[in-house]
């Protein structure tokens, strides 16, 4: 049986809000909040077998609006006649403008390097733009007893915890979840106990640097791995990792630009936040994906130029998924940890690896597609080739891709037509 998108959304809203819903009823007036928004979008995900973001309900808070929003932003999934896209290359002016915009994304306006408090001991940072395979890598590394590798912390982007709290509210509340999950594990707390602890720390006016110190104390012998892709967009966040820790180690995770862009387009990463100052660039999702990839890696490479070679390690996502053991062994040497087959089993020990998504909001953090795989999936490396038959990358992206070890290829132009989809 096929039902309209409008009917499906109404059903999901009524199920979660537990009240009848008319097409123009406001979600928040009916008692909706960020957790209920996450539950609705998780249900839509299950129904459509695609990824959606709670922030969309904040941008389109009635069934009528959300229906139009879905048709507009996800034509390949919802429209009866899917659009045929023509690729437009990004320009130098767009590259410069995206760099400027992304620098302000999910970061304190007055972000500074903290030189007043004592430095923290060594930590490990995974640096990459979103959709590079960072969730898989962090979960693999969480298999080592010598490491503590939680979901994204977003600490280096703010001076204090209070500042972080004020920024991550409303539609962005789910960004708080990674740190909460880390605190649960470090202190063996329930979710509510971790919330109380974080509230107290925020009220005490603690700096993010100081919290790292506390977390290191709680982690004991284990070294903390921070995988927060957002750091790649802000040079000050990156510099904090180098300046505020003793001999920090950096894993630069790279992935083919077209694979990263395909992943970005599919998930619509630009719709995660709906921040008009940084996300409202007049660009197609594909162009945005390219600019995020390019900006992220350019920032990381210029940052790493001033980090000694023995403290940085480049890892290709493609190698990680195609030959996991051969990729992880040298990484273990670099991190000075023992290799164990545990590292190759990211779907084991859900609680210890913090992949259990303890709340509806927690499920929306990091890579939702991690849970669509059952094992390290080698096929994911080249999957983008099924979708792109033309070369749309600008020269700057190709030059960067080549410097990261990817070959420039020629593509045979073909018509891009997509299948019709009915729900
Ligand atoms: P695709 O969207 O191309 O499938 P990140 O965590 O940095 O956002 O990266 C997300 C990418 O990692 C997604 O790429 C996702 O499928 C891929 N990934 C997650 N778990 C994986 C696994 N077990 N094997 C292979 N790739 C995986």
GROMACS .gro file of C-alpha atoms and ligand atoms in nm:
model
  450
    1UNK     CA    1   0.000   0.000   0.000
    2UNK     CA    2   0.137   0.345  -0.080
    3UNK     CA    3   0.055   0.648   0.137
    4UNK     CA    4   0.134   1.015   0.085
    5UNK     CA    5   0.423   1.183   0.260
    6UNK     CA    6   0.173   1.412   0.429
    7UNK     CA    7  -0.016   1.117   0.579
    8UNK     CA    8   0.302   0.945   0.688
    9UNK     CA    9   0.425   1.258   0.868
   10UNK     CA   10   0.089   1.310   1.038
   11UNK     CA   11   0.096   0.950   1.162
   12UNK     CA   12   0.448   0.984   1.299
   13UNK     CA   13   0.371   1.314   1.471
   14UNK     CA   14   0.058   1.171   1.630
   15UNK     CA   15   0.246   0.861   1.743
   16UNK     CA   16   0.522   1.061   1.915
   17UNK     CA   17   0.318   1.361   2.036
   18UNK     CA   18   0.030   1.136   2.145
   19UNK     CA   19  -0.235   1.381   2.026
   20UNK     CA   20  -0.432   1.444   1.704
   21UNK     CA   21  -0.234   1.668   1.466
   22UNK     CA   22  -0.380   1.907   1.204
   23UNK     CA   23  -0.167   2.010   0.902
   24UNK     CA   24  -0.091   2.359   1.037
   25UNK     CA   25  -0.049   2.273   1.407
   26UNK     CA   26   0.280   2.395   1.548
   27UNK     CA   27   0.505   2.113   1.674
   28UNK     CA   28   0.621   2.303   1.982
   29UNK     CA   29   0.271   2.425   2.073
   30UNK     CA   30   0.169   2.055   2.080
   31UNK     CA   31   0.437   1.982   2.340
   32UNK     CA   32   0.722   1.895   2.100
   33UNK     CA   33   1.088   1.932   2.203
   34UNK     CA   34   1.426   1.828   2.066
   35UNK     CA   35   1.394   1.473   2.199
   36UNK     CA   36   1.053   1.427   2.036
   37UNK     CA   37   1.189   1.579   1.713
   38UNK     CA   38   1.469   1.321   1.722
   39UNK     CA   39   1.217   1.040   1.780
   40UNK     CA   40   1.004   1.148   1.484
   41UNK     CA   41   1.303   1.175   1.253
   42UNK     CA   42   1.435   0.836   1.369
   43UNK     CA   43   1.094   0.686   1.282
   44UNK     CA   44   1.097   0.858   0.942
   45UNK     CA   45   1.443   0.709   0.891
   46UNK     CA   46   1.309   0.360   0.962
   47UNK     CA   47   1.016   0.411   0.725
   48UNK     CA   48   1.218   0.554   0.438
   49UNK     CA   49   1.549   0.376   0.493
   50UNK     CA   50   1.734   0.709   0.466
   51UNK     CA   51   1.887   0.955   0.712
   52UNK     CA   52   1.706   1.267   0.839
   53UNK     CA   53   1.785   1.531   1.100
   54UNK     CA   54   1.581   1.661   1.398
   55UNK     CA   55   1.678   2.020   1.306
   56UNK     CA   56   1.443   1.994   1.007
   57UNK     CA   57   1.143   2.010   1.243
   58UNK     CA   58   1.279   2.330   1.392
   59UNK     CA   59   1.304   2.475   1.039
   60UNK     CA   60   0.961   2.343   0.933
   61UNK     CA   61   0.747   2.304   1.248
   62UNK     CA   62   0.409   2.203   1.093
   63UNK     CA   63   0.320   1.892   0.897
   64UNK     CA   64   0.246   2.107   0.591
   65UNK     CA   65   0.580   2.283   0.616
   66UNK     CA   66   0.777   1.966   0.686
   67UNK     CA   67   0.614   1.794   0.392
   68UNK     CA   68   0.717   2.078   0.159
   69UNK     CA   69   1.063   2.085   0.317
   70UNK     CA   70   1.117   1.713   0.253
   71UNK     CA   71   1.008   1.740  -0.109
   72UNK     CA   72   1.235   2.038  -0.158
   73UNK     CA   73   1.549   1.907   0.014
   74UNK     CA   74   1.521   1.535  -0.057
   75UNK     CA   75   1.375   1.519  -0.410
   76UNK     CA   76   1.545   1.188  -0.488
   77UNK     CA   77   1.369   1.027  -0.192
   78UNK     CA   78   1.026   1.189  -0.188
   79UNK     CA   79   0.946   1.346  -0.525
   80UNK     CA   80   0.741   1.141  -0.767
   81UNK     CA   81   0.960   1.273  -1.048
   82UNK     CA   82   1.312   1.302  -0.919
   83UNK     CA   83   1.523   1.586  -1.048
   84UNK     CA   84   1.802   1.548  -1.294
   85UNK     CA   85   2.101   1.741  -1.167
   86UNK     CA   86   2.353   1.928  -1.372
   87UNK     CA   87   2.684   1.973  -1.199
   88UNK     CA   88   2.814   2.327  -1.152
   89UNK     CA   89   3.179   2.367  -1.064
   90UNK     CA   90   3.259   2.574  -0.756
   91UNK     CA   91   3.445   2.900  -0.815
   92UNK     CA   92   3.743   3.055  -0.636
   93UNK     CA   93   3.510   3.315  -0.481
   94UNK     CA   94   3.287   3.038  -0.344
   95UNK     CA   95   3.591   2.859  -0.200
   96UNK     CA   96   3.697   3.176  -0.017
   97UNK     CA   97   3.346   3.248   0.107
   98UNK     CA   98   3.290   2.891   0.233
   99UNK     CA   99   3.619   2.903   0.424
  100UNK     CA  100   3.503   3.220   0.596
  101UNK     CA  101   3.155   3.082   0.675
  102UNK     CA  102   3.266   2.740   0.794
  103UNK     CA  103   3.517   2.893   1.032
  104UNK     CA  104   3.223   3.026   1.235
  105UNK     CA  105   3.026   2.704   1.237
  106UNK     CA  106   2.953   2.564   1.586
  107UNK     CA  107   3.231   2.761   1.747
  108UNK     CA  108   3.257   3.041   2.007
  109UNK     CA  109   3.294   3.383   1.844
  110UNK     CA  110   3.577   3.479   2.082
  111UNK     CA  111   3.754   3.140   2.074
  112UNK     CA  112   4.104   3.172   2.220
  113UNK     CA  113   4.402   2.955   2.298
  114UNK     CA  114   4.406   2.901   2.673
  115UNK     CA  115   4.756   2.980   2.799
  116UNK     CA  116   4.657   3.060   3.158
  117UNK     CA  117   4.575   2.710   3.285
  118UNK     CA  118   4.829   2.424   3.296
  119UNK     CA  119   4.857   2.210   2.987
  120UNK     CA  120   4.699   1.867   2.971
  121UNK     CA  121   4.883   1.544   2.906
  122UNK     CA  122   4.895   1.379   2.567
  123UNK     CA  123   4.569   1.328   2.377
  124UNK     CA  124   4.504   1.192   2.029
  125UNK     CA  125   4.302   1.381   1.768
  126UNK     CA  126   4.139   1.238   1.456
  127UNK     CA  127   4.134   1.522   1.202
  128UNK     CA  128   3.908   1.513   0.895
  129UNK     CA  129   3.601   1.680   0.747
  130UNK     CA  130   3.264   1.508   0.808
  131UNK     CA  131   3.186   1.187   0.614
  132UNK     CA  132   3.545   1.061   0.608
  133UNK     CA  133   3.485   0.740   0.804
  134UNK     CA  134   3.580   0.892   1.138
  135UNK     CA  135   3.307   0.716   1.340
  136UNK     CA  136   3.426   0.377   1.217
  137UNK     CA  137   3.787   0.463   1.303
  138UNK     CA  138   3.706   0.595   1.651
  139UNK     CA  139   3.496   0.286   1.729
  140UNK     CA  140   3.774   0.055   1.606
  141UNK     CA  141   4.025   0.235   1.829
  142UNK     CA  142   3.780   0.213   2.122
  143UNK     CA  143   3.862  -0.160   2.115
  144UNK     CA  144   4.205  -0.090   2.269
  145UNK     CA  145   4.220  -0.101   2.651
  146UNK     CA  146   4.488   0.170   2.633
  147UNK     CA  147   4.254   0.425   2.475
  148UNK     CA  148   3.932   0.604   2.564
  149UNK     CA  149   3.757   0.692   2.239
  150UNK     CA  150   3.413   0.855   2.286
  151UNK     CA  151   3.173   1.010   2.031
  152UNK     CA  152   3.235   1.368   1.922
  153UNK     CA  153   3.316   1.598   2.216
  154UNK     CA  154   3.313   1.945   2.058
  155UNK     CA  155   3.527   2.084   2.340
  156UNK     CA  156   3.804   2.267   2.151
  157UNK     CA  157   3.541   2.485   1.982
  158UNK     CA  158   3.449   2.667   2.304
  159UNK     CA  159   3.642   2.844   2.580
  160UNK     CA  160   3.410   2.734   2.861
  161UNK     CA  161   3.151   2.465   2.920
  162UNK     CA  162   2.887   2.731   2.979
  163UNK     CA  163   2.955   2.879   2.636
  164UNK     CA  164   2.922   2.533   2.486
  165UNK     CA  165   2.591   2.478   2.663
  166UNK     CA  166   2.447   2.808   2.541
  167UNK     CA  167   2.544   2.729   2.183
  168UNK     CA  168   2.419   2.370   2.184
  169UNK     CA  169   2.054   2.434   2.268
  170UNK     CA  170   1.726   2.403   2.074
  171UNK     CA  171   1.786   2.218   1.745
  172UNK     CA  172   2.156   2.180   1.829
  173UNK     CA  173   2.098   2.013   2.166
  174UNK     CA  174   2.205   1.673   2.036
  175UNK     CA  175   2.564   1.802   2.002
  176UNK     CA  176   2.582   1.775   2.384
  177UNK     CA  177   2.533   1.399   2.368
  178UNK     CA  178   2.889   1.289   2.286
  179UNK     CA  179   3.030   1.448   2.600
  180UNK     CA  180   2.742   1.314   2.810
  181UNK     CA  181   2.808   0.965   2.679
  182UNK     CA  182   3.179   1.004   2.759
  183UNK     CA  183   3.099   1.115   3.115
  184UNK     CA  184   2.865   0.819   3.162
  185UNK     CA  185   3.141   0.580   3.069
  186UNK     CA  186   3.420   0.753   3.262
  187UNK     CA  187   3.221   0.787   3.583
  188UNK     CA  188   3.001   0.475   3.537
  189UNK     CA  189   2.699   0.706   3.562
  190UNK     CA  190   2.346   0.672   3.429
  191UNK     CA  191   2.240   0.925   3.167
  192UNK     CA  192   2.063   1.143   3.429
  193UNK     CA  193   2.364   1.132   3.663
  194UNK     CA  194   2.589   1.242   3.376
  195UNK     CA  195   2.348   1.528   3.298
  196UNK     CA  196   2.362   1.643   3.661
  197UNK     CA  197   2.743   1.624   3.662
  198UNK     CA  198   2.767   1.824   3.338
  199UNK     CA  199   2.518   2.084   3.471
  200UNK     CA  200   2.734   2.127   3.782
  201UNK     CA  201   3.056   2.161   3.582
  202UNK     CA  202   2.891   2.416   3.351
  203UNK     CA  203   2.766   2.619   3.647
  204UNK     CA  204   3.111   2.620   3.805
  205UNK     CA  205   3.236   2.813   3.500
  206UNK     CA  206   3.493   2.548   3.414
  207UNK     CA  207   3.701   2.593   3.099
  208UNK     CA  208   3.695   2.325   2.831
  209UNK     CA  209   4.069   2.285   2.886
  210UNK     CA  210   4.012   2.209   3.253
  211UNK     CA  211   3.745   1.952   3.168
  212UNK     CA  212   3.993   1.769   2.944
  213UNK     CA  213   4.225   1.753   3.246
  214UNK     CA  214   3.948   1.608   3.463
  215UNK     CA  215   3.852   1.356   3.197
  216UNK     CA  216   4.214   1.246   3.166
  217UNK     CA  217   4.224   1.195   3.542
  218UNK     CA  218   3.904   0.986   3.527
  219UNK     CA  219   4.036   0.787   3.228
  220UNK     CA  220   4.341   0.677   3.435
  221UNK     CA  221   4.609   0.515   3.218
  222UNK     CA  222   4.397   0.541   2.902
  223UNK     CA  223   4.468   0.819   2.652
  224UNK     CA  224   4.169   1.014   2.523
  225UNK     CA  225   4.091   1.018   2.151
  226UNK     CA  226   3.894   1.319   2.036
  227UNK     CA  227   3.725   1.273   1.699
  228UNK     CA  228   3.530   1.587   1.627
  229UNK     CA  229   3.518   1.660   1.252
  230UNK     CA  230   3.402   2.019   1.315
  231UNK     CA  231   3.752   2.115   1.440
  232UNK     CA  232   3.878   2.098   1.082
  233UNK     CA  233   3.691   2.416   0.992
  234UNK     CA  234   3.843   2.643   1.254
  235UNK     CA  235   4.220   2.708   1.268
  236UNK     CA  236   4.204   2.820   1.634
  237UNK     CA  237   4.036   2.494   1.740
  238UNK     CA  238   4.313   2.302   1.563
  239UNK     CA  239   4.584   2.515   1.719
  240UNK     CA  240   4.438   2.455   2.066
  241UNK     CA  241   4.495   2.081   2.022
  242UNK     CA  242   4.865   2.146   1.961
  243UNK     CA  243   4.918   2.418   2.222
  244UNK     CA  244   4.710   2.298   2.518
  245UNK     CA  245   4.829   1.935   2.529
  246UNK     CA  246   5.173   1.784   2.573
  247UNK     CA  247   5.292   1.626   2.250
  248UNK     CA  248   4.943   1.564   2.107
  249UNK     CA  249   4.921   1.301   1.833
  250UNK     CA  250   4.726   1.363   1.511
  251UNK     CA  251   4.563   1.111   1.280
  252UNK     CA  252   4.479   1.276   0.949
  253UNK     CA  253   4.197   1.068   0.800
  254UNK     CA  254   4.149   1.119   0.426
  255UNK     CA  255   3.891   0.989   0.181
  256UNK     CA  256   3.841   1.037  -0.192
  257UNK     CA  257   3.667   1.374  -0.247
  258UNK     CA  258   3.392   1.226  -0.461
  259UNK     CA  259   3.318   0.956  -0.202
  260UNK     CA  260   3.302   1.216   0.075
  261UNK     CA  261   3.082   1.444  -0.136
  262UNK     CA  262   2.848   1.158  -0.228
  263UNK     CA  263   2.814   1.072   0.140
  264UNK     CA  264   2.749   1.441   0.221
  265UNK     CA  265   2.483   1.471  -0.051
  266UNK     CA  266   2.310   1.155   0.057
  267UNK     CA  267   2.291   1.245   0.426
  268UNK     CA  268   2.239   1.620   0.359
  269UNK     CA  269   2.494   1.711   0.625
  270UNK     CA  270   2.421   2.077   0.556
  271UNK     CA  271   2.071   2.027   0.701
  272UNK     CA  272   2.199   1.900   1.036
  273UNK     CA  273   2.221   2.244   1.192
  274UNK     CA  274   2.008   2.486   0.987
  275UNK     CA  275   2.234   2.768   1.101
  276UNK     CA  276   2.152   3.060   0.867
  277UNK     CA  277   2.490   3.228   0.919
  278UNK     CA  278   2.689   2.928   0.804
  279UNK     CA  279   2.458   2.692   0.619
  280UNK     CA  280   2.260   2.928   0.397
  281UNK     CA  281   2.515   2.955   0.118
  282UNK     CA  282   2.341   2.961  -0.222
  283UNK     CA  283   2.498   2.633  -0.334
  284UNK     CA  284   2.380   2.286  -0.427
  285UNK     CA  285   2.438   2.009  -0.170
  286UNK     CA  286   2.706   1.868  -0.401
  287UNK     CA  287   2.890   2.200  -0.414
  288UNK     CA  288   2.865   2.233  -0.038
  289UNK     CA  289   3.002   1.882   0.004
  290UNK     CA  290   3.301   1.971  -0.211
  291UNK     CA  291   3.364   2.296  -0.023
  292UNK     CA  292   3.348   2.121   0.314
  293UNK     CA  293   3.597   1.859   0.193
  294UNK     CA  294   3.831   2.117   0.043
  295UNK     CA  295   3.817   2.364   0.333
  296UNK     CA  296   3.858   2.093   0.596
  297UNK     CA  297   4.164   1.935   0.437
  298UNK     CA  298   4.327   2.269   0.347
  299UNK     CA  299   4.297   2.381   0.711
  300UNK     CA  300   4.428   2.049   0.844
  301UNK     CA  301   4.724   2.046   0.606
  302UNK     CA  302   4.830   2.399   0.688
  303UNK     CA  303   4.796   2.323   1.059
  304UNK     CA  304   5.001   2.002   1.030
  305UNK     CA  305   5.282   2.187   0.852
  306UNK     CA  306   5.390   2.311   1.195
  307UNK     CA  307   5.355   1.977   1.375
  308UNK     CA  308   5.664   1.750   1.385
  309UNK     CA  309   5.635   1.456   1.143
  310UNK     CA  310   5.665   1.197   1.423
  311UNK     CA  311   5.338   1.321   1.575
  312UNK     CA  312   5.122   1.291   1.265
  313UNK     CA  313   4.991   0.991   1.075
  314UNK     CA  314   4.794   0.991   0.751
  315UNK     CA  315   4.536   0.718   0.704
  316UNK     CA  316   4.323   0.658   0.394
  317UNK     CA  317   3.965   0.549   0.460
  318UNK     CA  318   3.984   0.324   0.153
  319UNK     CA  319   4.282   0.135   0.302
  320UNK     CA  320   4.109   0.110   0.638
  321UNK     CA  321   3.802  -0.063   0.496
  322UNK     CA  322   3.973  -0.271   0.227
  323UNK     CA  323   4.268  -0.390   0.435
  324UNK     CA  324   4.182  -0.315   0.799
  325UNK     CA  325   4.456  -0.513   0.969
  326UNK     CA  326   4.734  -0.383   0.742
  327UNK     CA  327   4.611  -0.028   0.808
  328UNK     CA  328   4.560  -0.058   1.182
  329UNK     CA  329   4.893  -0.224   1.264
  330UNK     CA  330   5.110   0.075   1.161
  331UNK     CA  331   4.861   0.303   1.334
  332UNK     CA  332   4.908   0.101   1.655
  333UNK     CA  333   5.285   0.151   1.624
  334UNK     CA  334   5.233   0.523   1.579
  335UNK     CA  335   5.006   0.539   1.887
  336UNK     CA  336   5.237   0.309   2.079
  337UNK     CA  337   4.963   0.058   2.164
  338UNK     CA  338   4.951  -0.318   2.116
  339UNK     CA  339   4.764  -0.457   1.818
  340UNK     CA  340   4.473  -0.685   1.905
  341UNK     CA  341   4.200  -0.836   1.686
  342UNK     CA  342   3.953  -0.646   1.904
  343UNK     CA  343   4.045  -0.340   1.700
  344UNK     CA  344   3.903  -0.510   1.393
  345UNK     CA  345   3.565  -0.580   1.553
  346UNK     CA  346   3.387  -0.244   1.576
  347UNK     CA  347   3.043  -0.402   1.621
  348UNK     CA  348   3.137  -0.581   1.946
  349UNK     CA  349   3.116  -0.435   2.300
  350UNK     CA  350   2.857  -0.168   2.217
  351UNK     CA  351   2.856  -0.017   2.563
  352UNK     CA  352   3.231   0.012   2.610
  353UNK     CA  353   3.270   0.153   2.259
  354UNK     CA  354   2.980   0.392   2.320
  355UNK     CA  355   2.785   0.293   2.008
  356UNK     CA  356   2.469   0.208   2.201
  357UNK     CA  357   2.287   0.541   2.139
  358UNK     CA  358   2.140   0.559   2.488
  359UNK     CA  359   1.883   0.826   2.400
  360UNK     CA  360   1.687   0.925   2.088
  361UNK     CA  361   1.910   1.235   2.067
  362UNK     CA  362   2.230   1.031   2.108
  363UNK     CA  363   2.136   0.822   1.806
  364UNK     CA  364   2.151   1.131   1.587
  365UNK     CA  365   2.514   1.212   1.674
  366UNK     CA  366   2.813   1.095   1.469
  367UNK     CA  367   2.756   0.872   1.167
  368UNK     CA  368   2.406   0.725   1.164
  369UNK     CA  369   2.518   0.502   0.876
  370UNK     CA  370   2.764   0.322   1.106
  371UNK     CA  371   2.465   0.117   1.221
  372UNK     CA  372   2.366   0.022   0.867
  373UNK     CA  373   2.682  -0.189   0.836
  374UNK     CA  374   2.743  -0.512   1.027
  375UNK     CA  375   3.116  -0.530   0.973
  376UNK     CA  376   3.398  -0.326   0.821
  377UNK     CA  377   3.255  -0.291   0.473
  378UNK     CA  378   3.509  -0.282   0.189
  379UNK     CA  379   3.236  -0.209  -0.069
  380UNK     CA  380   3.178   0.134   0.087
  381UNK     CA  381   3.511   0.255  -0.056
  382UNK     CA  382   3.406   0.267  -0.420
  383UNK     CA  383   3.028   0.299  -0.383
  384UNK     CA  384   3.037   0.660  -0.506
  385UNK     CA  385   3.119   0.536  -0.858
  386UNK     CA  386   2.761   0.407  -0.892
  387UNK     CA  387   2.635   0.764  -0.856
  388UNK     CA  388   2.880   0.992  -1.032
  389UNK     CA  389   2.959   0.950  -1.398
  390UNK     CA  390   3.090   1.300  -1.463
  391UNK     CA  391   3.380   1.502  -1.332
  392UNK     CA  392   3.247   1.798  -1.134
  393UNK     CA  393   3.548   1.871  -0.909
  394UNK     CA  394   3.722   2.208  -0.947
  395UNK     CA  395   4.095   2.222  -1.012
  396UNK     CA  396   4.175   2.316  -0.652
  397UNK     CA  397   4.003   1.996  -0.532
  398UNK     CA  398   4.183   1.779  -0.785
  399UNK     CA  399   4.518   1.932  -0.694
  400UNK     CA  400   4.454   1.868  -0.327
  401UNK     CA  401   4.323   1.516  -0.393
  402UNK     CA  402   4.639   1.434  -0.591
  403UNK     CA  403   4.858   1.564  -0.309
  404UNK     CA  404   4.670   1.325  -0.078
  405UNK     CA  405   4.745   1.031  -0.306
  406UNK     CA  406   4.435   1.008  -0.530
  407UNK     CA  407   4.472   0.991  -0.906
  408UNK     CA  408   4.297   1.237  -1.134
  409UNK     CA  409   4.066   1.031  -1.352
  410UNK     CA  410   3.878   1.098  -1.672
  411UNK     CA  411   3.505   1.031  -1.671
  412UNK     CA  412   3.284   0.937  -1.962
  413UNK     CA  413   2.981   1.166  -1.956
  414UNK     CA  414   2.648   0.986  -1.930
  415UNK     CA  415   2.289   1.088  -1.861
  416UNK     CA  416   2.210   1.090  -1.492
  417UNK     CA  417   1.857   0.966  -1.449
  418UNK     CA  418   1.721   0.840  -1.124
  419UNK     CA  419   1.451   0.590  -1.052
  420UNK     CA  420   1.107   0.708  -0.951
  421UNK     CA  421   1.028   0.649  -0.589
  422UNK     CA  422   0.690   0.613  -0.431
  423UNK     CA  423   0.613   0.570  -0.063
  424LIG     P1  424   2.903   0.654   0.316
  424LIG     O1  425   2.798   0.756   0.347
  424LIG     O2  426   2.976   0.677   0.190
  424LIG     O3  427   2.848   0.514   0.323
  424LIG     P2  428   3.194   0.986   0.931
  424LIG     O4  429   3.180   0.894   1.047
  424LIG     O5  430   3.328   1.054   0.929
  424LIG     O6  431   3.083   1.084   0.919
  424LIG     O7  432   3.195   0.896   0.797
  424LIG     C1  433   3.078   0.834   0.750
  424LIG     C2  434   3.111   0.730   0.642
  424LIG     O8  435   3.175   0.616   0.703
  424LIG     C3  436   2.985   0.677   0.571
  424LIG     O9  437   3.014   0.666   0.432
  424LIG     C4  438   2.968   0.542   0.637
  424LIG    O10  439   2.894   0.448   0.561
  424LIG     C5  440   3.112   0.499   0.653
  424LIG     N1  441   3.117   0.386   0.746
  424LIG     C6  442   3.063   0.378   0.870
  424LIG     N2  443   3.075   0.255   0.920
  424LIG     C7  444   3.137   0.180   0.824
  424LIG     C8  445   3.174   0.044   0.813
  424LIG     N3  446   3.149  -0.043   0.909
  424LIG     N4  447   3.238   0.004   0.699
  424LIG     C9  448   3.262   0.091   0.599
  424LIG     N5  449   3.227   0.219   0.604
  424LIG    C10  450   3.164   0.265   0.713
   0.00000   0.00000   0.00000
